[in-house]
Each structure stands twice: as structure tokens, then as C-alpha cells.
PDB file of C-alpha atoms in Angstrom:
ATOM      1  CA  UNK A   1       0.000   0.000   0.000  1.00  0.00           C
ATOM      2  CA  UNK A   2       1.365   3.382  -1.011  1.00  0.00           C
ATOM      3  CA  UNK A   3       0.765   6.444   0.221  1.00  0.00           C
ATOM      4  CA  UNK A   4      -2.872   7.829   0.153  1.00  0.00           C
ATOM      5  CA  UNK A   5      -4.582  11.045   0.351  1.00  0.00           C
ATOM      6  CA  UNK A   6      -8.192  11.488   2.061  1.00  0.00           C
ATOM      7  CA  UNK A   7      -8.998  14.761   1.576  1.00  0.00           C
ATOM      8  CA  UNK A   8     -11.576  16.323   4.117  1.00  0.00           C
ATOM      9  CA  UNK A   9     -14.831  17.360   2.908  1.00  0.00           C
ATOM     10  CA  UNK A  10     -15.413  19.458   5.850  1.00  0.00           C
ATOM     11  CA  UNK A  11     -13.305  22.066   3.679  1.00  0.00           C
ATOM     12  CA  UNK A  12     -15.308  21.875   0.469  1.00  0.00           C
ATOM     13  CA  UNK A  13     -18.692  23.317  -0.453  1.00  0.00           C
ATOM     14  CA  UNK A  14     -21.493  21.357   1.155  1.00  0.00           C
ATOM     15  CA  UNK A  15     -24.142  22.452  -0.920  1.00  0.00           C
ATOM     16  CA  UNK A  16     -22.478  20.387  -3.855  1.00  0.00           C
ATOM     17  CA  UNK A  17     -21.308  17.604  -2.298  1.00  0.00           C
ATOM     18  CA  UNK A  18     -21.239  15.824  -5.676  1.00  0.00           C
ATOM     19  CA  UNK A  19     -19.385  18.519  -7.844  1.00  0.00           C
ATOM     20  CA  UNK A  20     -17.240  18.589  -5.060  1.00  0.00           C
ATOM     21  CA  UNK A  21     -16.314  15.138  -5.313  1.00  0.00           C
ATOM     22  CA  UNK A  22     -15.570  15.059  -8.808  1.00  0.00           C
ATOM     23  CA  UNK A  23     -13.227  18.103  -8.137  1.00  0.00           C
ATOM     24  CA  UNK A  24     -11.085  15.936  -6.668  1.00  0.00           C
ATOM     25  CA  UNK A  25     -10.696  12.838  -8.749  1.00  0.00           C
ATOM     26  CA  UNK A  26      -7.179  11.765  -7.745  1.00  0.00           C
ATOM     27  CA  UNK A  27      -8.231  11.172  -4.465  1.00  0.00           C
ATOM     28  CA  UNK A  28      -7.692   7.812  -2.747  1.00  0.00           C
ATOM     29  CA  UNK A  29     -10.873   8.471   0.052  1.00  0.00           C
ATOM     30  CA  UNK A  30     -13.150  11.049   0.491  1.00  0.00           C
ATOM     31  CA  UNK A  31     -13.166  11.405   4.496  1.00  0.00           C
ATOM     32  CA  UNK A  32     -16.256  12.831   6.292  1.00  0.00           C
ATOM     33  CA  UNK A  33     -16.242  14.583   9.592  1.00  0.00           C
ATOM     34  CA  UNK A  34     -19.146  13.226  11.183  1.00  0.00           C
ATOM     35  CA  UNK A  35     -19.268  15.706  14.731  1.00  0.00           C
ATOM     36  CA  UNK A  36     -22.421  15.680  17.043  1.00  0.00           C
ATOM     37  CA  UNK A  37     -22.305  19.074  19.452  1.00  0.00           C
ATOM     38  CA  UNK A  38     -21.654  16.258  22.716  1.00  0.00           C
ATOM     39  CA  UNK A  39     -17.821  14.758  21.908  1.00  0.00           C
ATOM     40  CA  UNK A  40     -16.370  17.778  20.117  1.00  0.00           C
ATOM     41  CA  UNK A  41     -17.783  21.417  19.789  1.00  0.00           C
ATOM     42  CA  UNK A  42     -19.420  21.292  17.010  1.00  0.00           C
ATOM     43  CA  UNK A  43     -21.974  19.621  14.807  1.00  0.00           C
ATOM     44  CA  UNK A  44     -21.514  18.698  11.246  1.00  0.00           C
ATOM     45  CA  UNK A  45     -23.057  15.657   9.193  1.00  0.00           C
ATOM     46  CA  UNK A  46     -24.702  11.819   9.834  1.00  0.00           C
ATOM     47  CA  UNK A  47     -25.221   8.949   8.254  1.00  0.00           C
ATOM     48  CA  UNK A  48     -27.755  10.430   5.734  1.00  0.00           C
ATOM     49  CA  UNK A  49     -25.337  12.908   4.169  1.00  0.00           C
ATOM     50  CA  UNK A  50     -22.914   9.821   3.855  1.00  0.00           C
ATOM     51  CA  UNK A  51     -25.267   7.623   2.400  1.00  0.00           C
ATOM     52  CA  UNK A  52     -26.175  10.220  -0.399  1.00  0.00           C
ATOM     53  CA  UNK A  53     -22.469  10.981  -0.909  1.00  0.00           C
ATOM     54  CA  UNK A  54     -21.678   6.959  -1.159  1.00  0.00           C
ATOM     55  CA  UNK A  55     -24.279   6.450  -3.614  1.00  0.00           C
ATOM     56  CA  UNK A  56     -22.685   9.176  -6.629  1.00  0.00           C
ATOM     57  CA  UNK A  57     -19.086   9.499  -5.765  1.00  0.00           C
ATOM     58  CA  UNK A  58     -16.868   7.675  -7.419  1.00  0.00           C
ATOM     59  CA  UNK A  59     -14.417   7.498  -4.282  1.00  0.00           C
ATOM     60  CA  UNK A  60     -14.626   5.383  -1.421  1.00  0.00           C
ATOM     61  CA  UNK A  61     -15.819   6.705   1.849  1.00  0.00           C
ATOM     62  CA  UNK A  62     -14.053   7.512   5.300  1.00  0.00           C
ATOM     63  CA  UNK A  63     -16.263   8.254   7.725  1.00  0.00           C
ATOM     64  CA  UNK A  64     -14.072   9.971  10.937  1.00  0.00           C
ATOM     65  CA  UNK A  65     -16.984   9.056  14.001  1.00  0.00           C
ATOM     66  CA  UNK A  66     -16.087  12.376  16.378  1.00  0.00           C
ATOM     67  CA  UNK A  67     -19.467  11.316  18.548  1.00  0.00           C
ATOM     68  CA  UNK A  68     -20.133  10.350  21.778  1.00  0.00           C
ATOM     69  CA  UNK A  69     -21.359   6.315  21.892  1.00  0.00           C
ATOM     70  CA  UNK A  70     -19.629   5.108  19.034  1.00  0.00           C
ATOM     71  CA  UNK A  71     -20.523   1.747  19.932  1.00  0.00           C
ATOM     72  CA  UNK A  72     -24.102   2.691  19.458  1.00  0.00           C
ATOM     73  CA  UNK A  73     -23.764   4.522  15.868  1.00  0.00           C
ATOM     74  CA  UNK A  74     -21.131   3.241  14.235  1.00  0.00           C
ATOM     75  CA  UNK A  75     -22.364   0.299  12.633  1.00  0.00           C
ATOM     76  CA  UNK A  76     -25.403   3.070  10.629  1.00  0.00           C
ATOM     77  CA  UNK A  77     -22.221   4.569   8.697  1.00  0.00           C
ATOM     78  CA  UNK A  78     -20.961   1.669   7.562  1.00  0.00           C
ATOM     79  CA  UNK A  79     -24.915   0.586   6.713  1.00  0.00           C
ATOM     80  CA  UNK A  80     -24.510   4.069   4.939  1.00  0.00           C
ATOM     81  CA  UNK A  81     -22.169   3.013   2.723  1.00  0.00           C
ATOM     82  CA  UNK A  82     -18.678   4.203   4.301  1.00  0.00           C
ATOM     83  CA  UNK A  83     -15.488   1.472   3.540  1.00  0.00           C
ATOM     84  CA  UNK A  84     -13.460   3.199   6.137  1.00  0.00           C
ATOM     85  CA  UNK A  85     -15.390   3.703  10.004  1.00  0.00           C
ATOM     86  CA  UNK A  86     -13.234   5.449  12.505  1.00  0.00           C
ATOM     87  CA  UNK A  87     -14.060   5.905  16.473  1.00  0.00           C
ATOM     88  CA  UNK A  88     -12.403   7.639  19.132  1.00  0.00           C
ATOM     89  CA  UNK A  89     -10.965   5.184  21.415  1.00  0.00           C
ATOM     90  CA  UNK A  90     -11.600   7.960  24.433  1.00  0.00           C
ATOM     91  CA  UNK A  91     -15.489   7.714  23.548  1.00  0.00           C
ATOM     92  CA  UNK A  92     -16.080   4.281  22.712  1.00  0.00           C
ATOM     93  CA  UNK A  93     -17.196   1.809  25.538  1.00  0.00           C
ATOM     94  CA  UNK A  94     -15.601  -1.407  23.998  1.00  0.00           C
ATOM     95  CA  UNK A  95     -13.365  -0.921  21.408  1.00  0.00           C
ATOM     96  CA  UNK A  96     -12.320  -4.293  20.375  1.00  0.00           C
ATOM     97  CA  UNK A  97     -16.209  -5.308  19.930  1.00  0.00           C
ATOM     98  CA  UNK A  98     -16.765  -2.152  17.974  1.00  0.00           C
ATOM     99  CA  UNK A  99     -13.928  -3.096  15.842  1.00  0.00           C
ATOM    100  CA  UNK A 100     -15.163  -6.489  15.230  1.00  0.00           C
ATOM    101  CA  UNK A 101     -18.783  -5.351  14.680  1.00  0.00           C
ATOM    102  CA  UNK A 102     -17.203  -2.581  12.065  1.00  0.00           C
ATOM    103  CA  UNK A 103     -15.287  -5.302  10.044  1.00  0.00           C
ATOM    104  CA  UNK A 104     -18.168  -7.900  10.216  1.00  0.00           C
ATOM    105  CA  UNK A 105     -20.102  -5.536   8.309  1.00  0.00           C
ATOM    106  CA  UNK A 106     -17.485  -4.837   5.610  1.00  0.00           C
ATOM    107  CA  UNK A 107     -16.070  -1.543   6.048  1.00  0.00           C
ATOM    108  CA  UNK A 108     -12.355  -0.989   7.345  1.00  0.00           C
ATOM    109  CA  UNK A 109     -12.306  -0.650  11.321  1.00  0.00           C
ATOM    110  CA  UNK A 110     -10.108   2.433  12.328  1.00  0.00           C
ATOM    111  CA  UNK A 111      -9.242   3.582  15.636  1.00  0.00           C
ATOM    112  CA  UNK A 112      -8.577   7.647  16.175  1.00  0.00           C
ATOM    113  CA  UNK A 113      -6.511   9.280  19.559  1.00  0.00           C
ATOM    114  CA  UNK A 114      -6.617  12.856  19.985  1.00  0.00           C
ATOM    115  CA  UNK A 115      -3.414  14.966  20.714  1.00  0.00           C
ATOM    116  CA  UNK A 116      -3.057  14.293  23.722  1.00  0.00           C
ATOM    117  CA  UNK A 117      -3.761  10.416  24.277  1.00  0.00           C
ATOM    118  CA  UNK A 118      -0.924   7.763  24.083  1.00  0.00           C
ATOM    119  CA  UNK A 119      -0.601   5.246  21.549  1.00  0.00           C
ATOM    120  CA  UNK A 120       0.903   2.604  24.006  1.00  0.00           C
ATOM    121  CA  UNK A 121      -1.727   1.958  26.143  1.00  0.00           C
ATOM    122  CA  UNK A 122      -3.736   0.607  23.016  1.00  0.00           C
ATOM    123  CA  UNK A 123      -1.005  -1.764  21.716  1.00  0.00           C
ATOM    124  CA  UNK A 124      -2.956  -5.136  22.160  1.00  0.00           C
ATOM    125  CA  UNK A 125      -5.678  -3.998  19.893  1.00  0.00           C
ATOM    126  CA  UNK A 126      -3.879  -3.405  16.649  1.00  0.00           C
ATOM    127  CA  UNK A 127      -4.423  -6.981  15.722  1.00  0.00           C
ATOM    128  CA  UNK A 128      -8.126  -6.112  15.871  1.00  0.00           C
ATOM    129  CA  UNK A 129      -7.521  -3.012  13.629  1.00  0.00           C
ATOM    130  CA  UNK A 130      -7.103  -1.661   9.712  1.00  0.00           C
ATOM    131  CA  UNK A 131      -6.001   1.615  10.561  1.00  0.00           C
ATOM    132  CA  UNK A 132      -4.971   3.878  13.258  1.00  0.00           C
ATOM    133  CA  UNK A 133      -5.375   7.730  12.886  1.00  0.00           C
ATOM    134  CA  UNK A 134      -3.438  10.308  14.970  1.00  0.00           C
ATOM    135  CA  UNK A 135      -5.427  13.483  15.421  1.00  0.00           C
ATOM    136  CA  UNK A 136      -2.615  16.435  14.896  1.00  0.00           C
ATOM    137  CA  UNK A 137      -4.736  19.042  16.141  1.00  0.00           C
ATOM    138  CA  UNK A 138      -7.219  18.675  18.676  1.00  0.00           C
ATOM    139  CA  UNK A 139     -10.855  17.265  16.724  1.00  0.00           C
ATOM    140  CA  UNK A 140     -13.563  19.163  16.613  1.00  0.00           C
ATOM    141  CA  UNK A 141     -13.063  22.384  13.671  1.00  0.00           C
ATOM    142  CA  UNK A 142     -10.904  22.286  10.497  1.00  0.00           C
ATOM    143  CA  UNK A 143      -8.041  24.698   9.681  1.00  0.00           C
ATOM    144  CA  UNK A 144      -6.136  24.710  12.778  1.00  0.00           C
ATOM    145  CA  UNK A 145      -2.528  24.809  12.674  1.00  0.00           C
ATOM    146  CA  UNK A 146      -0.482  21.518  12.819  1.00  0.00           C
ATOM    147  CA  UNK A 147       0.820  20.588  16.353  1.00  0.00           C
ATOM    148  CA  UNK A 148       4.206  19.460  15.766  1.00  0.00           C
ATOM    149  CA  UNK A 149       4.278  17.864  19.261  1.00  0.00           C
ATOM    150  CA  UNK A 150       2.508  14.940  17.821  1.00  0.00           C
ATOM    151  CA  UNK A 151       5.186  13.771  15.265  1.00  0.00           C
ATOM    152  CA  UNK A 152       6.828  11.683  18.043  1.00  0.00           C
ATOM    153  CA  UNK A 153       3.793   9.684  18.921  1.00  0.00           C
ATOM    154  CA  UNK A 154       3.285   9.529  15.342  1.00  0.00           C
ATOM    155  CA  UNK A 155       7.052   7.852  14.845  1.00  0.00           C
ATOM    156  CA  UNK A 156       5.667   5.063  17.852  1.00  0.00           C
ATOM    157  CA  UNK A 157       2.981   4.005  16.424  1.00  0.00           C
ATOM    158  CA  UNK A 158       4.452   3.513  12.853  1.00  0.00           C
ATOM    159  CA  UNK A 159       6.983   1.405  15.207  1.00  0.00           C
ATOM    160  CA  UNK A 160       4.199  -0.346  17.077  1.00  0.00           C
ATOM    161  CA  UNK A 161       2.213  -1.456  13.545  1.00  0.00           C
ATOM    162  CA  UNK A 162       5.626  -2.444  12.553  1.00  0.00           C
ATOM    163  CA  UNK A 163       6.407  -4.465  15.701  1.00  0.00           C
ATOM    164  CA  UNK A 164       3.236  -6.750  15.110  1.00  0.00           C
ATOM    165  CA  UNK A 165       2.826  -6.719  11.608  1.00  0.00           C
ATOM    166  CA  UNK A 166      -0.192  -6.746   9.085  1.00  0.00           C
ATOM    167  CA  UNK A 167      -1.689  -4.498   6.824  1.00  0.00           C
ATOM    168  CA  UNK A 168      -2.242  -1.728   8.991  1.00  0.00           C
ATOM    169  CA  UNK A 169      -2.449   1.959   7.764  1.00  0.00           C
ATOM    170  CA  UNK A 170      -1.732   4.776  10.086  1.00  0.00           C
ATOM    171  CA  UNK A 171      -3.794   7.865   9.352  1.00  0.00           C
ATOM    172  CA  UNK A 172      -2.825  11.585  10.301  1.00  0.00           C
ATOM    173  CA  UNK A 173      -5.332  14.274  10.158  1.00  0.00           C
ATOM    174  CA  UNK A 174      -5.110  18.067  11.363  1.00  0.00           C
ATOM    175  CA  UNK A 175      -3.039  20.630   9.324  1.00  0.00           C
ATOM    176  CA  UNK A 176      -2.090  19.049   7.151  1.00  0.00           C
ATOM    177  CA  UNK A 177      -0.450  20.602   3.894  1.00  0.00           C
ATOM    178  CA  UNK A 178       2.613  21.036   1.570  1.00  0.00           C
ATOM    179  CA  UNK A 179       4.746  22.388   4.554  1.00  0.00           C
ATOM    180  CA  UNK A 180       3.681  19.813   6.951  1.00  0.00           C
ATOM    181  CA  UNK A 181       3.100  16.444   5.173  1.00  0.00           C
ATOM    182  CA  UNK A 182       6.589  15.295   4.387  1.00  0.00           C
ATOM    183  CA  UNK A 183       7.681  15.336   8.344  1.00  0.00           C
ATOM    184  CA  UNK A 184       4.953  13.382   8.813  1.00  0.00           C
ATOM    185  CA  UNK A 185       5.944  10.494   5.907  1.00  0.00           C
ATOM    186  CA  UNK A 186       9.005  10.853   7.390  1.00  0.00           C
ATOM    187  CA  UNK A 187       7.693   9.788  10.907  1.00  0.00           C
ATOM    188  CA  UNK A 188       5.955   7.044   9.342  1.00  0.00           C
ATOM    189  CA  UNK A 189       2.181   8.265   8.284  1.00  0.00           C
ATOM    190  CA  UNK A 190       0.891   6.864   4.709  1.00  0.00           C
ATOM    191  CA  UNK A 191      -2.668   8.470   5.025  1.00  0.00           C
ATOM    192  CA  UNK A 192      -3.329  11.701   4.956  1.00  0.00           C
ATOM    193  CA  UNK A 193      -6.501  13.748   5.597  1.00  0.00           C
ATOM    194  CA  UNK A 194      -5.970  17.487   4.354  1.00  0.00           C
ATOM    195  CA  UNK A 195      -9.266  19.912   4.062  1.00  0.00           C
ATOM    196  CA  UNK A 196      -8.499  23.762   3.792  1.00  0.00           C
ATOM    197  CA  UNK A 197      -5.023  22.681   1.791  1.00  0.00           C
ATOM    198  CA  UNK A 198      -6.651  20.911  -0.527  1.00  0.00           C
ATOM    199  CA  UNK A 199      -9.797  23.011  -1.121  1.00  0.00           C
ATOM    200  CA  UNK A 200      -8.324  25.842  -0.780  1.00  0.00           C
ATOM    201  CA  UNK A 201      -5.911  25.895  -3.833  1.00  0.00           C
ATOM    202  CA  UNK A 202      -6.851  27.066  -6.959  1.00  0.00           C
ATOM    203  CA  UNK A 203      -6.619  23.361  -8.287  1.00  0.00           C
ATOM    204  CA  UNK A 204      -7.837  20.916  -5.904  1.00  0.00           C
ATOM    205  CA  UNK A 205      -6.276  18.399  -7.462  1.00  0.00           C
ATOM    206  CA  UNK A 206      -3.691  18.933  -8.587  1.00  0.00           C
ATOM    207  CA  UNK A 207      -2.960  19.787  -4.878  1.00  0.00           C
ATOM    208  CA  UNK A 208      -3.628  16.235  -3.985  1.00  0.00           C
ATOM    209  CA  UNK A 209      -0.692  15.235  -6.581  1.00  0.00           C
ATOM    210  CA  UNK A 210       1.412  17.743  -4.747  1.00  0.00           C
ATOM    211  CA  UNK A 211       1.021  16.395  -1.687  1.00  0.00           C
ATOM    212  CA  UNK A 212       1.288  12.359  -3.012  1.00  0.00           C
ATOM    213  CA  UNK A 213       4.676  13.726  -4.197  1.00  0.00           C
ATOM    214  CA  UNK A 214       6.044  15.158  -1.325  1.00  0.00           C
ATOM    215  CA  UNK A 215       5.081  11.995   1.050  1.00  0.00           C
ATOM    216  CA  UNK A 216       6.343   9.632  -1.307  1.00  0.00           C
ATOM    217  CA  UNK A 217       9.312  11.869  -1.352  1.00  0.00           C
ATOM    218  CA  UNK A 218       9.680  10.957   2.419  1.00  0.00           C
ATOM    219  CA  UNK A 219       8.409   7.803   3.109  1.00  0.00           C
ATOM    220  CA  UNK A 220      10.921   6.059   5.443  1.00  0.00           C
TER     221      UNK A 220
END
């Protein structure tokens, strides 16, 4: 698996969803902020939006759960049509069932950890995992600036994945652009979730080829 680029339709126009989409052809996933006013501060999308998305895009879905009771609503994105589910390990109840239930029902089963929650204590569920993704900016609004104090955990968990094995991605998302994405292929990330970088330059995508270049520039 190369490197990957998810952009973040949280950045893009959401009364076109569609036209949106197709702006950005070259991209690997479409990722979805799905935020409910109770986990983070604000409130964006469900299942419905994701469903109508999933039915006319021609990219796959990754659906980034920042809710309260994962465990409960998880299993209606991947209903929805989503091939990539990701929960907050700090919200969800029991992670390694929610995992299980995520992949029983097709889609990928991805784990997120905010800034500020270490990688280490979740070790033992990687087997039970297709991705991990390390929040660099604390969840809850796009465009914040990139917290470089999370490259290090980033570097531990490439070195935990490696340590066990399998075909596990590892997933960065928060500020991430054309100054910031090559220290994080460097520390080990091959997915990357960028929003105002992409959708914000004057060619969406060829901004997505810009930024496939410089990670595969630095992939370790």
C-alpha cells in the first residue's frame, strides 16, 4: 500500500457535495467529519449525508466518528455506505467489539486518539484493527494549525504497527499541507486527511498530486 490522500470534505462546499467530489478525482478516500455538538464542539453531518455521498461518488468513503457512543452509531455509517469507520478510542465503551462489529459488516475498522492520548496503552488492539489515525490538532473544527508535538507519537505508532505486523495503515489528520506532510511520511504516516489545503488551492487536485509527491518523497 502506497501512500494515500483522504482529503476532508469538511473544507469543500457542502451544498455540492457531488461537484465537489468530482473536483477531486485523484483522491484515494473522500473522508467525512461526522461531529455531534456532545464529543467535540461542534456539529456537522450523519449517516444520511454519507449515504447520499456513497451512492454518486466515485471514491470510497471515510467516515471519521467524532461522537459520543460510538458503539451505538457506528455500525449506521458503515450501513450508509462508508469502507473506512473510525471511532475515538476515548469515547467508545468497547473498542475491540466495535472493531469487530465494524469489520463484520465490511467496512475498514479504524481507531482515532486525539493529541493528547498515548498510543501505548492501546497496543494489544492493533491486531483487531485496519487503521490507526493520529489526530494532529485537537478534533472538533478544520483549519487549525499543525501541532508538531505529535510527530513523536506519530514515529511510535508507525513502530508499534511495525512491531506486530499486518496491513495496517496509520492515518494523520489536522493541518495538514505542503509544509507539513513530508515530516509526517518521514515519521511514518501513509494516510493523509488534508481539508483547507486541498480546497483551498486554486486546483484541488492537482494539490492532492502535490502532496502524493512530497510523502512519497519521504516515506521512510
Amino acid at each position: 500500500m502506497g501512500i494515500q490522500i483522504s482529503p476532508s470534505m469538511l473544507s469543500s462546499d457542502f451544498a455540492n457535495l457531488e461537484a465537489e467530489a468530482a473536483r477531486i478525482a485523484g483522491a484515494d478516500w473522500l473522508h467525512m467529519d461526522v461531529m455531534d455538538n456532545h464529543f467535540v464542539p461542534n456539529l456537522t453531518l450523519g449517516a444520511p449525508v454519507i449515504e447520499a455521498l456513497a451512492k454518486v461518488a466515485a471514491q470510497p468513503i471515510d467516515a471519521h466518528l467524532m461522537i459520543a457512543d460510538p458503539d451505538r452509531w457506528a455500525p449506521q455509517f458503515v450501513e450508509a455506505g462508508a469502507g473506512s469507520v473510525t471511532f475515538h478510542v476515548e469515547a467508545a465503551a468497547a473498542p475491540v467489539r466495535l472493531a469487530r462489529e465494524i469489520r463484520a459488516q465490511g467496512a475498514r475498522a479504524s481507531m482515532a486518539l486525539k493529541p493528547g492520548t498515548a498510543i501505548e496503552p492501546y497496543e494489544d488492539l492493533l491486531p483487531e484493527l485496519d487503521m490507526i489515525l493520529i489526530m494532529t490538532v485537537e478534533p472538533g473544527f478544520g483549519g487549525q494549525k499543525f501541532l508538531d508535538i505529535c510527530l513523536p507519537k506519530i514515529e511510535r505508532a508507525r513502530d508499534l504497527i511495525d512491531k506486530h505486523g499486518g496491513d495496517i495503515w496509520l492515518q494523520v489528520d489536522g493541518g495538514v499541507s505542503a509544509d507539513t506532510i513530508e515530516r509526517c511520511a518521514a515519521a511514518g504516516a501513509d494516510v493523509f486527511v488534508a481539508g483547507s489545503a486541498v480546497f483551498g488551492a486554486d486546483d484541488p487536485d492537482a494539490m492532492i498530486s502535490t502532496l502524493r509527491g512530497l510523502a512519497e518523497g519521504h516515506t521512510p
